[in-house]
Amino acid sequence: MKKVSRSKVVYTFSPRHNPAERVKAGEEILLELEDAFGGQVKDEKTAIENLDWTKVNGVTGPVFIEDAEPGDTLAVQIVDVKLANRGVIAVIPKQGVLKDRPFKAKVKVVPISGGYVHFGKAKVKVNPMIGTIGVAPENGEHPTGTLGRHGGNMDVKEITRGATLYLPVFAKGALFAAGDLHAVQADGEACVSAVEVSGEVTLTFNILKGKNVSWPILETKDCYAVLTCGDSLDEACSWAVEEVVKALMQEHKWSFEEAYMFTSLVVDLKINQVVDPKKGVRAVIPKKYVSIESFCHAGFRH
Amino acid sequence: MKKVSRSKVVYTFSPRHNPAERVKAGEEILLELEDAFGGQVKDEKTAIENLDWTKVNGVTGPVFIEDAEPGDTLAVQIVDVKLANRGVIAVIPKQGVLKDRPFKAKVKVVPISGGYVHFGKAKVKVNPMIGTIGVAPENGEHPTGTLGRHGGNMDVKEITRGATLYLPVFAKGALFAAGDLHAVQADGEACVSAVEVSGEVTLTFNILKGKNVSWPILETKDCYAVLTCGDSLDEACSWAVEEVVKALMQEHKWSFEEAYMFTSLVVDLKINQVVDPKKGVRAVIPKKYVSIESFCHAGFRH
């Protein structure tokens, strides 16, 4: 199996990066991931405000997928996620949902063992997930701390072993990369960090030729989720609902009005994170009501 | 069992309403509920824009609970929810998440049978829930279409059989009322209506004397949820996180910083509805991490 070392790290999603590795559709690849703090937090005495902030939110890659071209969709299958045995959580003044409250910077190092994160006397079941995952955008450099139609720092807790993530391809070879592993994170990521941890992920890629999605689509066992973002949660919700309504119209040959009604009954609008410059939500719909094909279209439509 | 007819309807939560019925703690009561359109939608030819809008969003009550006084908490146990066999869904121009898109008013009448709502050829499993539920505020009149610390049009899909809702008491007797039954509604209530239906609910009340909650708290089998609102989802999230952080500090004797960190790991921020003048969210925390007592305080603290 091909392997990309954690030393192959970039801090933006960009069509200008040189590939760290090349794979074909169906070929397994393992990426080593550093934690979101770039491994700089050695212990609880580390002053979080003195980190080298040019070395945070790194993603391993990019991986060039043979035959992936602009206008295709890249299907990323998450075969496995393995975690190190210690994680780091931090609160940082002026960050998170309660950024307007006065509080101090604090770092906590937590052991991960037996399938649990040990937070003092409290135990929290591990859910290994990939916080940042995406492809190169069409132009420019997207910092890995943000998110968009190319993916990025989406912080979706279902991006884990067994899931498939569909991403629009904007650049030749897609230039895929991932980072920001979390041992556990709740919807919202309220304090701005989760249990940040290093580890490794095993992936395979497939290509839906000539089919395009407008936003990242996540497939889990029972559901599809449209992953959108906006300057507010409210704006992100409107993008997500619009995309689901279009898919339901295509799937069932319903009018806009019927699809809009049905969305109100079966599509859960969920919060991913509310603490990054762009807020992220997902619109979740059971697979029995829609197929991935109904989210796809020929060429770009946004 | 005492029973309140659907003719005993009010359109505001207010300390000035005369009680429709009186009950003691522990006594069962049945409320008949009209649907949110006040039963005015007779068939799919009904012009939704011509409804008498002074007759929508009615709630049955109010019920005076003996011995409930300002500064107490009212615990409402939802013993049963029964639905009629037809529901109504409507889309209304300039309403819902996609209010800026052009579309037409439309009404759909759906049969409810065998535990399913039948939407054309699509079947959706029924989840009978109470959309509007609350008590009188301290002052003034709160229209039943809105929500606040007194409850109201919260549209939380877990407010259903078996759940307990804790509400702060502001007026003598609490003056409880409920309405806006939904046969099924997804988180977000994207198009502004769910499957609106008439029916009846059976409830009992208990009083936590001298203990006060700042926001409605919902208890389900495994979790507590703080139900907040704001002018945006983002604002509602900050109220919800603040309340959970306070409860975790009280429960575990943690610092603000530790409680804020833990919230990021175990508290899911979920969307209730994003389509009313005030947006509603819930912060959901497993019961194993907090007790209802930690959400309570003596006297008002907001």
mmCIF file of N, CA, C and O in Angstrom, chain B residues 145-222:
data_model
loop_
_atom_site.group_PDB
_atom_site.id
_atom_site.type_symbol
_atom_site.label_atom_id
_atom_site.label_comp_id
_atom_site.label_asym_id
_atom_site.label_seq_id
_atom_site.Cartn_x
_atom_site.Cartn_y
_atom_site.Cartn_z
ATOM 1 N N GLY B 145 -47.038 31.982 18.088
ATOM 2 C CA GLY B 145 -46.157 31.647 16.962
ATOM 3 C C GLY B 145 -44.684 31.852 17.288
ATOM 4 O O GLY B 145 -43.824 31.449 16.511
ATOM 5 N N THR B 146 -44.386 32.481 18.436
ATOM 6 C CA THR B 146 -42.982 32.748 18.781
ATOM 7 C C THR B 146 -42.540 31.869 19.946
ATOM 8 O O THR B 146 -43.315 31.064 20.466
ATOM 9 N N LEU B 147 -41.304 32.029 20.351
ATOM 10 C CA LEU B 147 -40.765 31.226 21.443
ATOM 11 C C LEU B 147 -39.873 32.077 22.328
ATOM 12 O O LEU B 147 -39.525 33.196 21.976
ATOM 13 N N GLY B 148 -39.542 31.521 23.488
ATOM 14 C CA GLY B 148 -38.720 32.275 24.440
ATOM 15 C C GLY B 148 -38.417 31.422 25.653
ATOM 16 O O GLY B 148 -38.541 30.197 25.617
ATOM 17 N N ARG B 149 -38.040 32.087 26.746
ATOM 18 C CA ARG B 149 -37.714 31.354 27.978
ATOM 19 C C ARG B 149 -38.945 30.675 28.576
ATOM 20 O O ARG B 149 -38.830 29.769 29.403
ATOM 21 N N HIS B 150 -40.123 31.119 28.167
ATOM 22 C CA HIS B 150 -41.376 30.529 28.648
ATOM 23 C C HIS B 150 -41.785 29.307 27.811
ATOM 24 O O HIS B 150 -42.817 28.712 28.052
ATOM 25 N N GLY B 151 -40.995 28.945 26.823
ATOM 26 C CA GLY B 151 -41.384 27.884 25.887
ATOM 27 C C GLY B 151 -41.987 28.522 24.646
ATOM 28 O O GLY B 151 -41.431 29.463 24.102
ATOM 29 N N GLY B 152 -43.140 28.002 24.209
ATOM 30 C CA GLY B 152 -43.769 28.556 23.008
ATOM 31 C C GLY B 152 -43.558 27.651 21.809
ATOM 32 O O GLY B 152 -43.460 26.429 21.948
ATOM 33 N N ASN B 153 -43.454 28.279 20.645
ATOM 34 C CA ASN B 153 -43.385 27.527 19.377
ATOM 35 C C ASN B 153 -41.967 26.990 19.142
ATOM 36 O O ASN B 153 -41.265 27.418 18.231
ATOM 37 N N MET B 154 -41.564 26.023 19.963
ATOM 38 C CA MET B 154 -40.172 25.560 19.942
ATOM 39 C C MET B 154 -39.915 24.524 18.847
ATOM 40 O O MET B 154 -38.800 24.361 18.395
ATOM 41 N N ASP B 155 -40.949 23.767 18.457
ATOM 42 C CA ASP B 155 -40.808 22.805 17.350
ATOM 43 C C ASP B 155 -39.649 21.822 17.552
ATOM 44 O O ASP B 155 -38.805 21.651 16.670
ATOM 45 N N VAL B 156 -39.639 21.204 18.714
ATOM 46 C CA VAL B 156 -38.591 20.227 19.044
ATOM 47 C C VAL B 156 -39.155 18.820 18.857
ATOM 48 O O VAL B 156 -40.122 18.442 19.524
ATOM 49 N N LYS B 157 -38.549 18.049 17.968
ATOM 50 C CA LYS B 157 -39.196 16.790 17.608
ATOM 51 C C LYS B 157 -39.126 15.731 18.693
ATOM 52 O O LYS B 157 -39.825 14.727 18.596
ATOM 53 N N GLU B 158 -38.340 15.953 19.738
ATOM 54 C CA GLU B 158 -38.332 15.016 20.868
ATOM 55 C C GLU B 158 -39.377 15.368 21.942
ATOM 56 O O GLU B 158 -39.441 14.684 22.969
ATOM 57 N N ILE B 159 -40.173 16.423 21.741
ATOM 58 C CA ILE B 159 -41.256 16.712 22.705
ATOM 59 C C ILE B 159 -42.424 15.809 22.329
ATOM 60 O O ILE B 159 -43.351 16.187 21.610
ATOM 61 N N THR B 160 -42.345 14.599 22.823
ATOM 62 C CA THR B 160 -43.272 13.556 22.428
ATOM 63 C C THR B 160 -43.498 12.595 23.593
ATOM 64 O O THR B 160 -42.974 12.811 24.684
ATOM 65 N N ARG B 161 -44.291 11.574 23.372
ATOM 66 C CA ARG B 161 -44.638 10.616 24.422
ATOM 67 C C ARG B 161 -43.402 10.142 25.200
ATOM 68 O O ARG B 161 -42.416 9.725 24.590
ATOM 69 N N GLY B 162 -43.454 10.239 26.521
ATOM 70 C CA GLY B 162 -42.359 9.738 27.355
ATOM 71 C C GLY B 162 -41.379 10.811 27.791
ATOM 72 O O GLY B 162 -40.609 10.597 28.730
ATOM 73 N N ALA B 163 -41.402 11.967 27.134
ATOM 74 C CA ALA B 163 -40.455 13.036 27.495
ATOM 75 C C ALA B 163 -41.009 13.872 28.650
ATOM 76 O O ALA B 163 -42.218 13.887 28.905
ATOM 77 N N THR B 164 -40.110 14.539 29.359
ATOM 78 C CA THR B 164 -40.490 15.496 30.397
ATOM 79 C C THR B 164 -39.881 16.846 30.051
ATOM 80 O O THR B 164 -38.693 16.933 29.748
ATOM 81 N N LEU B 165 -40.727 17.877 30.067
ATOM 82 C CA LEU B 165 -40.257 19.228 29.760
ATOM 83 C C LEU B 165 -40.287 20.071 31.035
ATOM 84 O O LEU B 165 -41.323 20.162 31.689
ATOM 85 N N TYR B 166 -39.149 20.654 31.386
ATOM 86 C CA TYR B 166 -39.051 21.531 32.559
ATOM 87 C C TYR B 166 -39.158 22.973 32.083
ATOM 88 O O TYR B 166 -38.391 23.410 31.214
ATOM 89 N N LEU B 167 -40.129 23.701 32.652
ATOM 90 C CA LEU B 167 -40.357 25.090 32.253
ATOM 91 C C LEU B 167 -40.279 25.999 33.478
ATOM 92 O O LEU B 167 -40.812 25.648 34.543
ATOM 93 N N PRO B 168 -39.644 27.165 33.351
ATOM 94 C CA PRO B 168 -39.643 28.107 34.475
ATOM 95 C C PRO B 168 -41.053 28.644 34.698
ATOM 96 O O PRO B 168 -41.762 28.909 33.732
ATOM 97 N N VAL B 169 -41.456 28.786 35.953
ATOM 98 C CA VAL B 169 -42.783 29.341 36.268
ATOM 99 C C VAL B 169 -42.628 30.836 36.546
ATOM 100 O O VAL B 169 -41.821 31.241 37.378
ATOM 101 N N PHE B 170 -43.400 31.654 35.809
ATOM 102 C CA PHE B 170 -43.337 33.108 35.981
ATOM 103 C C PHE B 170 -44.607 33.667 36.630
ATOM 104 O O PHE B 170 -44.593 34.744 37.205
ATOM 105 N N ALA B 171 -45.744 32.938 36.462
ATOM 106 C CA ALA B 171 -47.041 33.444 36.945
ATOM 107 C C ALA B 171 -47.645 32.419 37.898
ATOM 108 O O ALA B 171 -47.369 31.213 37.779
ATOM 109 N N LYS B 172 -48.452 32.864 38.815
ATOM 110 C CA LYS B 172 -49.132 31.962 39.754
ATOM 111 C C LYS B 172 -49.941 30.938 38.958
ATOM 112 O O LYS B 172 -50.696 31.283 38.062
ATOM 113 N N GLY B 173 -49.739 29.646 39.270
ATOM 114 C CA GLY B 173 -50.458 28.595 38.560
ATOM 115 C C GLY B 173 -49.825 28.201 37.237
ATOM 116 O O GLY B 173 -50.328 27.323 36.539
ATOM 117 N N ALA B 174 -48.747 28.876 36.877
ATOM 118 C CA ALA B 174 -47.959 28.610 35.653
ATOM 119 C C ALA B 174 -48.710 28.966 34.365
ATOM 120 O O ALA B 174 -48.145 29.507 33.445
ATOM 121 N N LEU B 175 -50.024 28.649 34.301
ATOM 122 C CA LEU B 175 -50.845 28.922 33.112
ATOM 123 C C LEU B 175 -50.252 28.266 31.862
ATOM 124 O O LEU B 175 -49.830 28.926 30.904
ATOM 125 N N PHE B 176 -50.272 26.945 31.908
ATOM 126 C CA PHE B 176 -49.708 26.103 30.862
ATOM 127 C C PHE B 176 -50.677 25.952 29.683
ATOM 128 O O PHE B 176 -51.893 25.847 29.873
ATOM 129 N N ALA B 177 -50.141 25.901 28.472
ATOM 130 C CA ALA B 177 -50.970 25.614 27.286
ATOM 131 C C ALA B 177 -50.121 24.932 26.221
ATOM 132 O O ALA B 177 -48.889 25.014 26.241
ATOM 133 N N ALA B 178 -50.797 24.219 25.297
ATOM 134 C CA ALA B 178 -50.083 23.496 24.236
ATOM 135 C C ALA B 178 -50.909 23.474 22.955
ATOM 136 O O ALA B 178 -52.145 23.561 22.983
ATOM 137 N N GLY B 179 -50.215 23.343 21.827
ATOM 138 C CA GLY B 179 -50.877 23.255 20.522
ATOM 139 C C GLY B 179 -49.871 22.876 19.454
ATOM 140 O O GLY B 179 -48.763 22.428 19.757
ATOM 141 N N ASP B 180 -50.253 23.050 18.175
ATOM 142 C CA ASP B 180 -49.320 22.851 17.059
ATOM 143 C C ASP B 180 -48.771 21.427 17.007
ATOM 144 O O ASP B 180 -47.566 21.209 16.861
ATOM 145 N N LEU B 181 -49.669 20.445 17.087
ATOM 146 C CA LEU B 181 -49.253 19.034 16.939
ATOM 147 C C LEU B 181 -48.693 18.798 15.540
ATOM 148 O O LEU B 181 -49.232 19.302 14.560
ATOM 149 N N HIS B 182 -47.637 17.993 15.489
ATOM 150 C CA HIS B 182 -47.071 17.563 14.197
ATOM 151 C C HIS B 182 -47.042 16.036 14.139
ATOM 152 O O HIS B 182 -46.590 15.391 15.079
ATOM 153 N N ALA B 183 -47.510 15.490 13.012
ATOM 154 C CA ALA B 183 -47.391 14.044 12.806
ATOM 155 C C ALA B 183 -45.947 13.673 12.514
ATOM 156 O O ALA B 183 -45.472 12.608 12.908
ATOM 157 N N VAL B 184 -45.247 14.568 11.818
ATOM 158 C CA VAL B 184 -43.802 14.403 11.628
ATOM 159 C C VAL B 184 -43.209 15.751 11.221
ATOM 160 O O VAL B 184 -43.855 16.554 10.527
ATOM 161 N N GLN B 185 -42.011 16.020 11.707
ATOM 162 C CA GLN B 185 -41.279 17.248 11.369
ATOM 163 C C GLN B 185 -39.792 16.945 11.467
ATOM 164 O O GLN B 185 -39.345 16.326 12.429
ATOM 165 N N ALA B 186 -39.033 17.364 10.479
ATOM 166 C CA ALA B 186 -37.575 17.221 10.555
ATOM 167 C C ALA B 186 -36.981 18.437 11.251
ATOM 168 O O ALA B 186 -37.599 19.503 11.301
ATOM 169 N N ASP B 187 -35.773 18.274 11.789
ATOM 170 C CA ASP B 187 -35.063 19.404 12.397
ATOM 171 C C ASP B 187 -34.889 20.512 11.368
ATOM 172 O O ASP B 187 -34.331 20.291 10.286
ATOM 173 N N GLY B 188 -35.366 21.703 11.702
ATOM 174 C CA GLY B 188 -35.279 22.846 10.804
ATOM 175 C C GLY B 188 -36.652 23.329 10.367
ATOM 176 O O GLY B 188 -36.868 24.487 10.185
ATOM 177 N N GLU B 189 -37.575 22.380 10.179
ATOM 178 C CA GLU B 189 -38.928 22.688 9.666
ATOM 179 C C GLU B 189 -38.813 23.606 8.445
ATOM 180 O O GLU B 189 -39.448 24.662 8.372
ATOM 181 N N ALA B 190 -37.989 23.142 7.480
ATOM 182 C CA ALA B 190 -37.462 23.990 6.408
ATOM 183 C C ALA B 190 -38.492 24.842 5.675
ATOM 184 O O ALA B 190 -38.247 26.009 5.373
ATOM 185 N N CYS B 191 -39.666 24.281 5.359
ATOM 186 C CA CYS B 191 -40.608 25.020 4.504
ATOM 187 C C CYS B 191 -41.587 25.858 5.310
ATOM 188 O O CYS B 191 -42.448 26.507 4.742
ATOM 189 N N VAL B 192 -41.479 25.848 6.643
ATOM 190 C CA VAL B 192 -42.287 26.617 7.614
ATOM 191 C C VAL B 192 -43.458 25.828 8.182
ATOM 192 O O VAL B 192 -44.018 26.208 9.196
ATOM 193 N N SER B 193 -43.871 24.744 7.530
ATOM 194 C CA SER B 193 -44.885 23.902 8.169
ATOM 195 C C SER B 193 -44.390 22.471 8.206
ATOM 196 O O SER B 193 -43.499 22.075 7.451
ATOM 197 N N ALA B 194 -44.957 21.702 9.139
ATOM 198 C CA ALA B 194 -44.693 20.270 9.214
ATOM 199 C C ALA B 194 -45.990 19.581 8.794
ATOM 200 O O ALA B 194 -46.808 20.196 8.113
ATOM 201 N N VAL B 195 -46.206 18.326 9.157
ATOM 202 C CA VAL B 195 -47.524 17.721 8.951
ATOM 203 C C VAL B 195 -48.393 18.171 10.126
ATOM 204 O O VAL B 195 -48.336 17.624 11.218
ATOM 205 N N GLU B 196 -49.167 19.233 9.881
ATOM 206 C CA GLU B 196 -49.991 19.861 10.907
ATOM 207 C C GLU B 196 -51.244 19.022 11.103
ATOM 208 O O GLU B 196 -51.925 18.676 10.139
ATOM 209 N N VAL B 197 -51.571 18.725 12.368
ATOM 210 C CA VAL B 197 -52.620 17.751 12.615
ATOM 211 C C VAL B 197 -53.313 18.066 13.942
ATOM 212 O O VAL B 197 -52.698 18.616 14.855
ATOM 213 N N SER B 198 -54.580 17.735 14.024
ATOM 214 C CA SER B 198 -55.275 17.851 15.311
ATOM 215 C C SER B 198 -55.093 16.549 16.086
ATOM 216 O O SER B 198 -54.611 15.558 15.547
ATOM 217 N N GLY B 199 -55.512 16.564 17.350
ATOM 218 C CA GLY B 199 -55.343 15.359 18.158
ATOM 219 C C GLY B 199 -55.550 15.660 19.623
ATOM 220 O O GLY B 199 -56.228 16.631 19.977
ATOM 221 N N GLU B 200 -54.980 14.823 20.472
ATOM 222 C CA GLU B 200 -55.094 15.081 21.907
ATOM 223 C C GLU B 200 -53.839 14.617 22.618
ATOM 224 O O GLU B 200 -53.175 13.672 22.189
ATOM 225 N N VAL B 201 -53.530 15.334 23.713
ATOM 226 C CA VAL B 201 -52.356 14.984 24.505
ATOM 227 C C VAL B 201 -52.782 14.773 25.959
ATOM 228 O O VAL B 201 -53.671 15.460 26.459
ATOM 229 N N THR B 202 -52.154 13.796 26.587
ATOM 230 C CA THR B 202 -52.376 13.538 28.005
ATOM 231 C C THR B 202 -51.095 13.894 28.754
ATOM 232 O O THR B 202 -50.001 13.489 28.337
ATOM 233 N N LEU B 203 -51.267 14.656 29.838
ATOM 234 C CA LEU B 203 -50.114 15.210 30.559
ATOM 235 C C LEU B 203 -50.291 15.053 32.059
ATOM 236 O O LEU B 203 -51.426 14.969 32.549
ATOM 237 N N THR B 204 -49.177 15.028 32.788
ATOM 238 C CA THR B 204 -49.213 15.284 34.234
ATOM 239 C C THR B 204 -48.153 16.339 34.536
ATOM 240 O O THR B 204 -47.184 16.506 33.784
ATOM 241 N N PHE B 205 -48.363 17.030 35.653
ATOM 242 C CA PHE B 205 -47.433 18.098 36.040
ATOM 243 C C PHE B 205 -46.836 17.804 37.411
ATOM 244 O O PHE B 205 -47.527 17.254 38.283
ATOM 245 N N ASN B 206 -45.600 18.160 37.579
ATOM 246 C CA ASN B 206 -45.000 18.181 38.915
ATOM 247 C C ASN B 206 -44.304 19.523 39.099
ATOM 248 O O ASN B 206 -44.000 20.218 38.112
ATOM 249 N N ILE B 207 -44.078 19.863 40.348
ATOM 250 C CA ILE B 207 -43.498 21.176 40.642
ATOM 251 C C ILE B 207 -42.190 20.991 41.402
ATOM 252 O O ILE B 207 -42.145 20.272 42.392
ATOM 253 N N LEU B 208 -41.136 21.603 40.920
ATOM 254 C CA LEU B 208 -39.868 21.645 41.654
ATOM 255 C C LEU B 208 -39.887 22.970 42.415
ATOM 256 O O LEU B 208 -39.612 24.038 41.843
ATOM 257 N N LYS B 209 -40.247 22.889 43.703
ATOM 258 C CA LYS B 209 -40.458 24.106 44.500
ATOM 259 C C LYS B 209 -39.133 24.849 44.735
ATOM 260 O O LYS B 209 -38.138 24.249 45.145
ATOM 261 N N GLY B 210 -39.166 26.134 44.470
ATOM 262 C CA GLY B 210 -38.012 26.983 44.777
ATOM 263 C C GLY B 210 -36.784 26.714 43.924
ATOM 264 O O GLY B 210 -35.690 27.171 44.236
ATOM 265 N N LYS B 211 -36.995 25.925 42.858
ATOM 266 C CA LYS B 211 -35.878 25.664 41.935
ATOM 267 C C LYS B 211 -36.241 26.238 40.584
ATOM 268 O O LYS B 211 -37.353 26.037 40.112
ATOM 269 N N ASN B 212 -35.302 26.920 39.973
ATOM 270 C CA ASN B 212 -35.624 27.612 38.741
ATOM 271 C C ASN B 212 -34.661 27.233 37.630
ATOM 272 O O ASN B 212 -33.467 27.091 37.860
ATOM 273 N N VAL B 213 -35.206 27.059 36.433
ATOM 274 C CA VAL B 213 -34.355 26.871 35.258
ATOM 275 C C VAL B 213 -34.410 28.154 34.427
ATOM 276 O O VAL B 213 -35.423 28.843 34.422
ATOM 277 N N SER B 214 -33.327 28.470 33.723
ATOM 278 C CA SER B 214 -33.268 29.720 32.963
ATOM 279 C C SER B 214 -33.935 29.591 31.604
ATOM 280 O O SER B 214 -34.413 30.567 31.039
ATOM 281 N N TRP B 215 -33.917 28.369 31.058
ATOM 282 C CA TRP B 215 -34.515 28.086 29.758
ATOM 283 C C TRP B 215 -35.266 26.756 29.884
ATOM 284 O O TRP B 215 -34.959 25.966 30.784
ATOM 285 N N PRO B 216 -36.196 26.469 29.000
ATOM 286 C CA PRO B 216 -36.816 25.140 29.009
ATOM 287 C C PRO B 216 -35.743 24.054 28.863
ATOM 288 O O PRO B 216 -34.802 24.200 28.074
ATOM 289 N N ILE B 217 -35.904 22.995 29.662
ATOM 290 C CA ILE B 217 -34.995 21.843 29.604
ATOM 291 C C ILE B 217 -35.841 20.618 29.272
ATOM 292 O O ILE B 217 -36.837 20.349 29.942
ATOM 293 N N LEU B 218 -35.450 19.869 28.261
ATOM 294 C CA LEU B 218 -36.179 18.661 27.882
ATOM 295 C C LEU B 218 -35.408 17.434 28.351
ATOM 296 O O LEU B 218 -34.205 17.326 28.139
ATOM 297 N N GLU B 219 -36.132 16.532 29.001
ATOM 298 C CA GLU B 219 -35.521 15.266 29.416
ATOM 299 C C GLU B 219 -36.086 14.139 28.563
ATOM 300 O O GLU B 219 -37.299 13.927 28.505
ATOM 301 N N THR B 220 -35.205 13.430 27.867
ATOM 302 C CA THR B 220 -35.607 12.231 27.128
ATOM 303 C C THR B 220 -34.975 11.030 27.837
ATOM 304 O O THR B 220 -34.417 11.168 28.925
ATOM 305 N N LYS B 221 -35.086 9.860 27.215
ATOM 306 C CA LYS B 221 -34.593 8.646 27.878
ATOM 307 C C LYS B 221 -33.123 8.786 28.311
ATOM 308 O O LYS B 221 -32.776 8.464 29.438
ATOM 309 N N ASP B 222 -32.288 9.302 27.430
ATOM 310 C CA ASP B 222 -30.843 9.303 27.694
ATOM 311 C C ASP B 222 -30.220 10.681 27.883
ATOM 312 O O ASP B 222 -29.067 10.771 28.291
#
